[in-house]
Coordinates of N, CA and C in Angstrom, one line a residue:
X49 N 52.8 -49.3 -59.1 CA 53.5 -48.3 -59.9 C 52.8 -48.0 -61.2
X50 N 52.3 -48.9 -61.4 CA 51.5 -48.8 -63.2 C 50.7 -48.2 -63.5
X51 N 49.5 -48.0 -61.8 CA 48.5 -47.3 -61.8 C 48.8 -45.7 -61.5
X52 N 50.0 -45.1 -61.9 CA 50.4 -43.7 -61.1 C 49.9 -42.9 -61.4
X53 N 50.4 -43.2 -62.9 CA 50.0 -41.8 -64.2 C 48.4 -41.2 -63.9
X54 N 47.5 -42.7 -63.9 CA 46.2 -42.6 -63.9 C 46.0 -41.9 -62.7
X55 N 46.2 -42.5 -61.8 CA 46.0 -41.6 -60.3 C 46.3 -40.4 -60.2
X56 N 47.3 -39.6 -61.1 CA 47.7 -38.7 -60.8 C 47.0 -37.4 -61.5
X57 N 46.4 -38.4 -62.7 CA 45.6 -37.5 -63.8 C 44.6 -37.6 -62.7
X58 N 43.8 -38.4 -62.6 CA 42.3 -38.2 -61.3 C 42.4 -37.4 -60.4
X59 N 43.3 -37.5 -59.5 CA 43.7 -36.7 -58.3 C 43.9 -35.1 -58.3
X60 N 44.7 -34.7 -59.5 CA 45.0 -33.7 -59.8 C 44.9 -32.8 -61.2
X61 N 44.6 -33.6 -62.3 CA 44.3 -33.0 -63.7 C 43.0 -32.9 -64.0
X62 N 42.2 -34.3 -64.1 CA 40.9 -34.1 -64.4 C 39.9 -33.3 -64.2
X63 N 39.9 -32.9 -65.6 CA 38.5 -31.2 -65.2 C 39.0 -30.3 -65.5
X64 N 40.9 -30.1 -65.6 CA 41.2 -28.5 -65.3 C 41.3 -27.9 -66.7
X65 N 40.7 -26.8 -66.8 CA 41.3 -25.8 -67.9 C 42.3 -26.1 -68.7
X66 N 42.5 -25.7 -70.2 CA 43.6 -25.9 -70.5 C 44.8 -24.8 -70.1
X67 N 45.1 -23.7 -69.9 CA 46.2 -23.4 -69.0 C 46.3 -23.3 -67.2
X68 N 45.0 -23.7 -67.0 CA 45.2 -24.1 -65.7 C 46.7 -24.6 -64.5
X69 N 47.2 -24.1 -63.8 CA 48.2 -24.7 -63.3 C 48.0 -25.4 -61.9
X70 N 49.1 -26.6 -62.1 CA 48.4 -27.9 -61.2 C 49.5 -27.8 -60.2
X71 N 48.8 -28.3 -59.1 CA 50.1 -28.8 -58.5 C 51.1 -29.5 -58.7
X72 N 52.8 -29.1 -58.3 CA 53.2 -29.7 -58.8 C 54.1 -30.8 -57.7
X73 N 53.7 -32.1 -58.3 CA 53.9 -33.3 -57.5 C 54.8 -34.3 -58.3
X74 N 56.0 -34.5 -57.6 CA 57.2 -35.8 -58.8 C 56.7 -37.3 -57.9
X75 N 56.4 -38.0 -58.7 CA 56.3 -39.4 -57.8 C 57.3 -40.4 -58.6
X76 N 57.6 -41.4 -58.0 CA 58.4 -42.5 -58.8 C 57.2 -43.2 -60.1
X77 N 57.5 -43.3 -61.1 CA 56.9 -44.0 -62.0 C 57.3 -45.9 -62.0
X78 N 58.8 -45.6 -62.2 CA 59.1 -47.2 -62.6 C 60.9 -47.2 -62.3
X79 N 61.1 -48.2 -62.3 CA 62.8 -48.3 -62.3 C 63.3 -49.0 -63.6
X80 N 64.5 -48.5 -64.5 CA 64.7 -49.6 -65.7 C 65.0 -50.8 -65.1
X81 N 65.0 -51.7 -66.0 CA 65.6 -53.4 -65.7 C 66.9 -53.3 -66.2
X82 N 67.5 -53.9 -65.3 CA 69.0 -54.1 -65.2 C 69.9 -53.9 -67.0
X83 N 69.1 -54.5 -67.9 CA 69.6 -54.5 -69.4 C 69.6 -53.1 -70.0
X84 N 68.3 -52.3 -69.8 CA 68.3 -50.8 -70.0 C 69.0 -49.9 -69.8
X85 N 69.3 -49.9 -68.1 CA 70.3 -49.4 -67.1 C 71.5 -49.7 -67.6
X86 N 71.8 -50.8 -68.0 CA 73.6 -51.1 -68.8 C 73.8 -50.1 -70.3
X87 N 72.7 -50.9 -70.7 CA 72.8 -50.2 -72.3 C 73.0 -48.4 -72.2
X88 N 72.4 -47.6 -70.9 CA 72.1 -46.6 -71.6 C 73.7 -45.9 -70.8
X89 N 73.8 -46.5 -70.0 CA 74.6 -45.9 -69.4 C 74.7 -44.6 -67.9
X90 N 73.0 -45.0 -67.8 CA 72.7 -44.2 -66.7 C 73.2 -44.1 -65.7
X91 N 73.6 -43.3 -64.5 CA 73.5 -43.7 -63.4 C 72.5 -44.0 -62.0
X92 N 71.3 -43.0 -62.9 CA 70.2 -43.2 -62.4 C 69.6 -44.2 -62.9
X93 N 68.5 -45.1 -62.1 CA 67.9 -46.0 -62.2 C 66.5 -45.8 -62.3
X94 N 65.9 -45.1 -61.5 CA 64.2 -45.1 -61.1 C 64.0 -44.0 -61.6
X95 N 63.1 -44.0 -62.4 CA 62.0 -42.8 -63.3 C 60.8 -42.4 -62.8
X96 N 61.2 -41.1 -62.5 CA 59.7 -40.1 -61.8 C 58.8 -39.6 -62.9
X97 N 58.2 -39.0 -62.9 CA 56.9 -38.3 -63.2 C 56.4 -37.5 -62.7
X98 N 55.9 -36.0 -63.4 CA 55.4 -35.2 -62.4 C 53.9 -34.8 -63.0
X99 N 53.0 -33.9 -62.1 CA 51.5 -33.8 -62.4 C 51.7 -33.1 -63.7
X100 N 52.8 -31.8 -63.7 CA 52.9 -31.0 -64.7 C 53.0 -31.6 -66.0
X101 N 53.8 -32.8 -65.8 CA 53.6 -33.4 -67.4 C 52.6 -34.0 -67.8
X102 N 52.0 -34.8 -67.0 CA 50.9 -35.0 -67.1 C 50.2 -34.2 -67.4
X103 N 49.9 -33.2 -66.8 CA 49.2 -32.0 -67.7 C 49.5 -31.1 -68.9
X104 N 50.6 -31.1 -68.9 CA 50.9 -31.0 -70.4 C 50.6 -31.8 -71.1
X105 N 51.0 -32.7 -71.3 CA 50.3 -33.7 -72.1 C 48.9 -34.3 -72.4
X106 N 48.5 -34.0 -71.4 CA 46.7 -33.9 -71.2 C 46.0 -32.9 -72.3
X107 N 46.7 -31.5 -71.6 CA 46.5 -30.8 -72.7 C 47.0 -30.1 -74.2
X108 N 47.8 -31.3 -74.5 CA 48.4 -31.1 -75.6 C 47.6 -32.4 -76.7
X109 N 47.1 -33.3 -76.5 CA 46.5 -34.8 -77.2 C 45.1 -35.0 -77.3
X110 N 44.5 -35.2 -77.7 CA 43.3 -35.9 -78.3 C 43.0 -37.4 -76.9
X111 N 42.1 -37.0 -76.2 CA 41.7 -38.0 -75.3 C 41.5 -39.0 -75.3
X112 N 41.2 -39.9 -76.7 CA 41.7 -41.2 -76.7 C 43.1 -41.4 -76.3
X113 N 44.2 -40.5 -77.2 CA 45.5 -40.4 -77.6 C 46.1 -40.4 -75.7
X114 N 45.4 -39.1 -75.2 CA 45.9 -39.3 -74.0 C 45.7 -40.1 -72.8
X115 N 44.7 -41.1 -73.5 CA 44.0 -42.1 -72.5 C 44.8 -43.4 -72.5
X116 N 45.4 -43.7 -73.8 CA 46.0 -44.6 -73.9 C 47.5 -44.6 -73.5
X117 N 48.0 -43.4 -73.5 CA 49.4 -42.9 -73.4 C 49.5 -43.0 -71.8
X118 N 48.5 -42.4 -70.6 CA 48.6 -42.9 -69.4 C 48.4 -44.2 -69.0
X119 N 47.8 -45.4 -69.8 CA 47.8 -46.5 -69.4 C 49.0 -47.2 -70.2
X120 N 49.9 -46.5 -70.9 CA 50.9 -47.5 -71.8 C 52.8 -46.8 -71.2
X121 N 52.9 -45.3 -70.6 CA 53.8 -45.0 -70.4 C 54.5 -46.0 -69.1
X122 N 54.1 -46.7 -68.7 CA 55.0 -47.2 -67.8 C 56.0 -48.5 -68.4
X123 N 54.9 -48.9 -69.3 CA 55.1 -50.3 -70.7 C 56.5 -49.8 -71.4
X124 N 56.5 -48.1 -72.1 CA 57.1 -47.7 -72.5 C 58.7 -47.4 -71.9
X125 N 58.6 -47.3 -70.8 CA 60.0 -46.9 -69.7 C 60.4 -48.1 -69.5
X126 N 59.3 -49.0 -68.7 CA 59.8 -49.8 -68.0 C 60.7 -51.3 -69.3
X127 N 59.8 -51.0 -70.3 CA 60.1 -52.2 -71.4 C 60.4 -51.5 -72.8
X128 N 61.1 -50.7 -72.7 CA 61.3 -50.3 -74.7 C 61.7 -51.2 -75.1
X129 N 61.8 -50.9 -76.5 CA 61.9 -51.9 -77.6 C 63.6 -51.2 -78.0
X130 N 63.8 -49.9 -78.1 CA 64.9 -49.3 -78.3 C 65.2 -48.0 -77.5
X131 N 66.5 -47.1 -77.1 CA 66.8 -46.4 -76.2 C 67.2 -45.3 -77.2
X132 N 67.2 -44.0 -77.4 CA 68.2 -42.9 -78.3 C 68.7 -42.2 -77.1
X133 N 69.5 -41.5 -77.4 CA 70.3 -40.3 -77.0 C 69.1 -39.1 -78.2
X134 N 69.0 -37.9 -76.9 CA 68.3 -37.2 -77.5 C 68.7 -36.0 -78.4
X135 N 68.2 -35.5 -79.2 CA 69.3 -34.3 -80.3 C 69.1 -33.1 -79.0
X136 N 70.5 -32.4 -79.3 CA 71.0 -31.3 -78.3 C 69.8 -30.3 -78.4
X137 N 69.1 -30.4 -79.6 CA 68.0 -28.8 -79.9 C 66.8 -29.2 -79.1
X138 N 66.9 -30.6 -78.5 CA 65.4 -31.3 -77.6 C 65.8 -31.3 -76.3
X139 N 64.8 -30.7 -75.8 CA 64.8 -31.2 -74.5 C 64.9 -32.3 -73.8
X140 N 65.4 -33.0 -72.6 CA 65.7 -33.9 -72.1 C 66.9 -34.5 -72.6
X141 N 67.6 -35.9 -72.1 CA 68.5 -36.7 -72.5 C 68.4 -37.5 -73.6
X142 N 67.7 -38.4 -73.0 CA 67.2 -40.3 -73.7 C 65.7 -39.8 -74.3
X143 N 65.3 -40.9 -75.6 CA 64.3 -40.9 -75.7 C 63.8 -42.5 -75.4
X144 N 63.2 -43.1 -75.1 CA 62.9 -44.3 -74.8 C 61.9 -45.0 -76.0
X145 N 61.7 -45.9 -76.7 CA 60.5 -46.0 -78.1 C 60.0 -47.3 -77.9
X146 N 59.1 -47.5 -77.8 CA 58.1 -49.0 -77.9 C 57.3 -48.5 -78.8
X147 N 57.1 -50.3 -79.7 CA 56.1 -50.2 -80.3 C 54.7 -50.9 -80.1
X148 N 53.4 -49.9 -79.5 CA 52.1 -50.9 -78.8 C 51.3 -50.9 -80.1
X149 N 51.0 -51.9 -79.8 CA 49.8 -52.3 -81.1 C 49.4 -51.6 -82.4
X150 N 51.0 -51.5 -83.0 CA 51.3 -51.3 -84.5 C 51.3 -49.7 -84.5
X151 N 51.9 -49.1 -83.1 CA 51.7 -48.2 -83.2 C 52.9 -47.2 -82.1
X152 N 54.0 -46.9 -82.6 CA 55.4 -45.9 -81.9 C 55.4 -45.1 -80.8
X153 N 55.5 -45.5 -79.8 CA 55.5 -44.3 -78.5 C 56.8 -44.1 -78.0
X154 N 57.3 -42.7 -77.5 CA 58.1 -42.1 -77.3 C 58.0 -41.3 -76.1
X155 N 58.9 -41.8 -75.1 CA 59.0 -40.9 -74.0 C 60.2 -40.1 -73.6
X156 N 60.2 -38.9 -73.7 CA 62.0 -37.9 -73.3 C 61.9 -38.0 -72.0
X157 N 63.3 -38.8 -71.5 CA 64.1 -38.6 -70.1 C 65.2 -37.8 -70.4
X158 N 64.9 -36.8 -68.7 CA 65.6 -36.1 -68.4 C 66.5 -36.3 -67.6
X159 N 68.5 -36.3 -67.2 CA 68.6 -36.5 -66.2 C 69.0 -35.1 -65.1
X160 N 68.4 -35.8 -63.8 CA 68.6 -34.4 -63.1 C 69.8 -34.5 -62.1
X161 N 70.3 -33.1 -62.5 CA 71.5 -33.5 -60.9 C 71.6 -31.7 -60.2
X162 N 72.1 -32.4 -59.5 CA 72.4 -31.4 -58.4 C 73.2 -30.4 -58.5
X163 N 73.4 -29.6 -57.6 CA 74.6 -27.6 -58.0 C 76.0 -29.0 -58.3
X164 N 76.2 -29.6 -57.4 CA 77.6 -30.3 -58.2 C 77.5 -31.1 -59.3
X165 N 76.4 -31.1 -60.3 CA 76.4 -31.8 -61.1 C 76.3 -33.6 -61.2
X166 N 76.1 -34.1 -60.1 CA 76.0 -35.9 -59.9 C 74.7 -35.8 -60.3
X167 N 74.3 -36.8 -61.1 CA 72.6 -37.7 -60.9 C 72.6 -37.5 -60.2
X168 N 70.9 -37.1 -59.7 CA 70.0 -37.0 -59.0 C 68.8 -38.3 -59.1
X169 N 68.4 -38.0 -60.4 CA 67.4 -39.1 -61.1 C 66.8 -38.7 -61.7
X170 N 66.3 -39.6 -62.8 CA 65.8 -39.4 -64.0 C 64.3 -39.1 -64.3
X171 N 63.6 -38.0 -65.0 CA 62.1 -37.7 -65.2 C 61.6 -37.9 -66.1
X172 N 60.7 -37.3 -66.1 CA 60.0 -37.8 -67.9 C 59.7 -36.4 -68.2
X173 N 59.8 -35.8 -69.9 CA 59.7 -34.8 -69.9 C 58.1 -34.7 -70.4
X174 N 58.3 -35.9 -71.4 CA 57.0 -35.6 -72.3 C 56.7 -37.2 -72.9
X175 N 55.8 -37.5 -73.1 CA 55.3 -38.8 -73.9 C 54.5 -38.5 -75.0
X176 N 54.5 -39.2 -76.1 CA 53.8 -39.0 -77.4 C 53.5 -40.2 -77.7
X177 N 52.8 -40.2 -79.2 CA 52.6 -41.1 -80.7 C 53.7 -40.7 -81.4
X178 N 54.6 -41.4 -81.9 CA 55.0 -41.2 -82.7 C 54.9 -41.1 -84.3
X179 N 54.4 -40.4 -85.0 CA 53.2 -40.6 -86.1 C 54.3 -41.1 -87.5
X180 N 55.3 -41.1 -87.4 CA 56.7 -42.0 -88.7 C 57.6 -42.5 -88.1
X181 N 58.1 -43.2 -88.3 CA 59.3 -43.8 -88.0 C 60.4 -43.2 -88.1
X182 N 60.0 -42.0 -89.9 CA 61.4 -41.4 -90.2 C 61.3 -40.3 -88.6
X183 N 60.5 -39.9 -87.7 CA 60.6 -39.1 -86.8 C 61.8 -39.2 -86.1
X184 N 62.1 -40.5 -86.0 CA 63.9 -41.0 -85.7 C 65.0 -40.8 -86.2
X185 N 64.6 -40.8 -87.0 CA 65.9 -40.5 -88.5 C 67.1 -39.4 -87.7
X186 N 68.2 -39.4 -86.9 CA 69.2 -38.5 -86.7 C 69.7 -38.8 -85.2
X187 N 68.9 -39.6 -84.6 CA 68.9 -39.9 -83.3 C 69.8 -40.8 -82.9
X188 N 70.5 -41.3 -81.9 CA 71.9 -42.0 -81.9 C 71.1 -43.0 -81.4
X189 N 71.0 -44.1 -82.0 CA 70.8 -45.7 -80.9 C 71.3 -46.1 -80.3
X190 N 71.1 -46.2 -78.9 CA 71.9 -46.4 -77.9 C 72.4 -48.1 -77.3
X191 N 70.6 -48.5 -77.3 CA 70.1 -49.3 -77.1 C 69.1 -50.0 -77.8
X192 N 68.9 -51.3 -77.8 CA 68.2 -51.9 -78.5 C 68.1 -53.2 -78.2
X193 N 66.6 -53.8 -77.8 CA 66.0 -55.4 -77.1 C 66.3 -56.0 -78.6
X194 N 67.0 -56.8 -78.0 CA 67.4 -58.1 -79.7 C 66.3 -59.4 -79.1
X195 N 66.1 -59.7 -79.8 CA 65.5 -61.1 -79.8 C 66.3 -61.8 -81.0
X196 N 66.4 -63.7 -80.4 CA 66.9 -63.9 -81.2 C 67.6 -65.6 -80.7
X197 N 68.5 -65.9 -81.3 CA 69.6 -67.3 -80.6 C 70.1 -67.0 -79.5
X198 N 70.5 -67.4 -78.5 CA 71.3 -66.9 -77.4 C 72.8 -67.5 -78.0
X199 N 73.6 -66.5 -77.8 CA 75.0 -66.7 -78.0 C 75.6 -68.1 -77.5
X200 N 76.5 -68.5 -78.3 CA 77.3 -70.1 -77.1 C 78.2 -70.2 -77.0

């Protein structure tokens, strides 16, 4: 599952134009861990990905930026450091936030559901750098990994 993003950029993004349009393919990325899934209140579990974001984001980042972002988005889902609820004016639901090597990443989940409205399951809309901290500043914390004593 870790190697998706990458495969999916190879298979289908690398090389294309920037408004180029890709095929569009949803594959499973990752499932949260049972602590995530509590905190957020989902009822979906397993997080997709599709080529399109990938390419959006391909073509929205600086190639280091997006080289690092396909080898770290799965780190970022599958293990954040903290969960938001997302502002009504953003797209998607959750924001998901790890911080890798001194440095804030942010992925928007979407949840999808069906004409009757039940979860379906959860996507990714977009992944970034997050370049401040204050970028947070308004966001509800939902969730949040404590480290620490265990309770007795």
């Amino acid at each position: 599952m870790i190697r998706v993003v990458s495969e999916l950029y190879e298979k289908y993004i690398r090389g294309t134009e920037k408004p180029a349009v890709v095929h569009n393919l949803l594959v499973l990325l990752c499932s949260m861990t049972n602590s995530v899934h509590a905190g957020t209140g989902m009822k979906c579990k397993r997080i997709y990905i599709s080529t399109r974001v990938v390419k959006h984001v391909y073509d929205k980042r600086p190639a280091e930026e997006f080289d690092f972002l396909v080898g770290n988005v799965h780190q970022v889902l599958k293990y954040p450091d903290r969960v938001f609820k997302n502002k009504n004016a953003k797209k998607g639901d959750f924001c998901f936030v790890k911080m890798i090597h001194n440095s804030l990443y942010l992925a928007s989940i979407e949840i999808i559901k069906d004409l009757d409205g039940e979860h379906t399951h959860c996507e990714v809309i977009t992944f970034f750098r997050v370049q401040k901290e204050s970028y947070l500043n308004g966001y509800e914390l939902l969730w949040e990994w404590k480290v620490g004593e265990p309770s007795s």
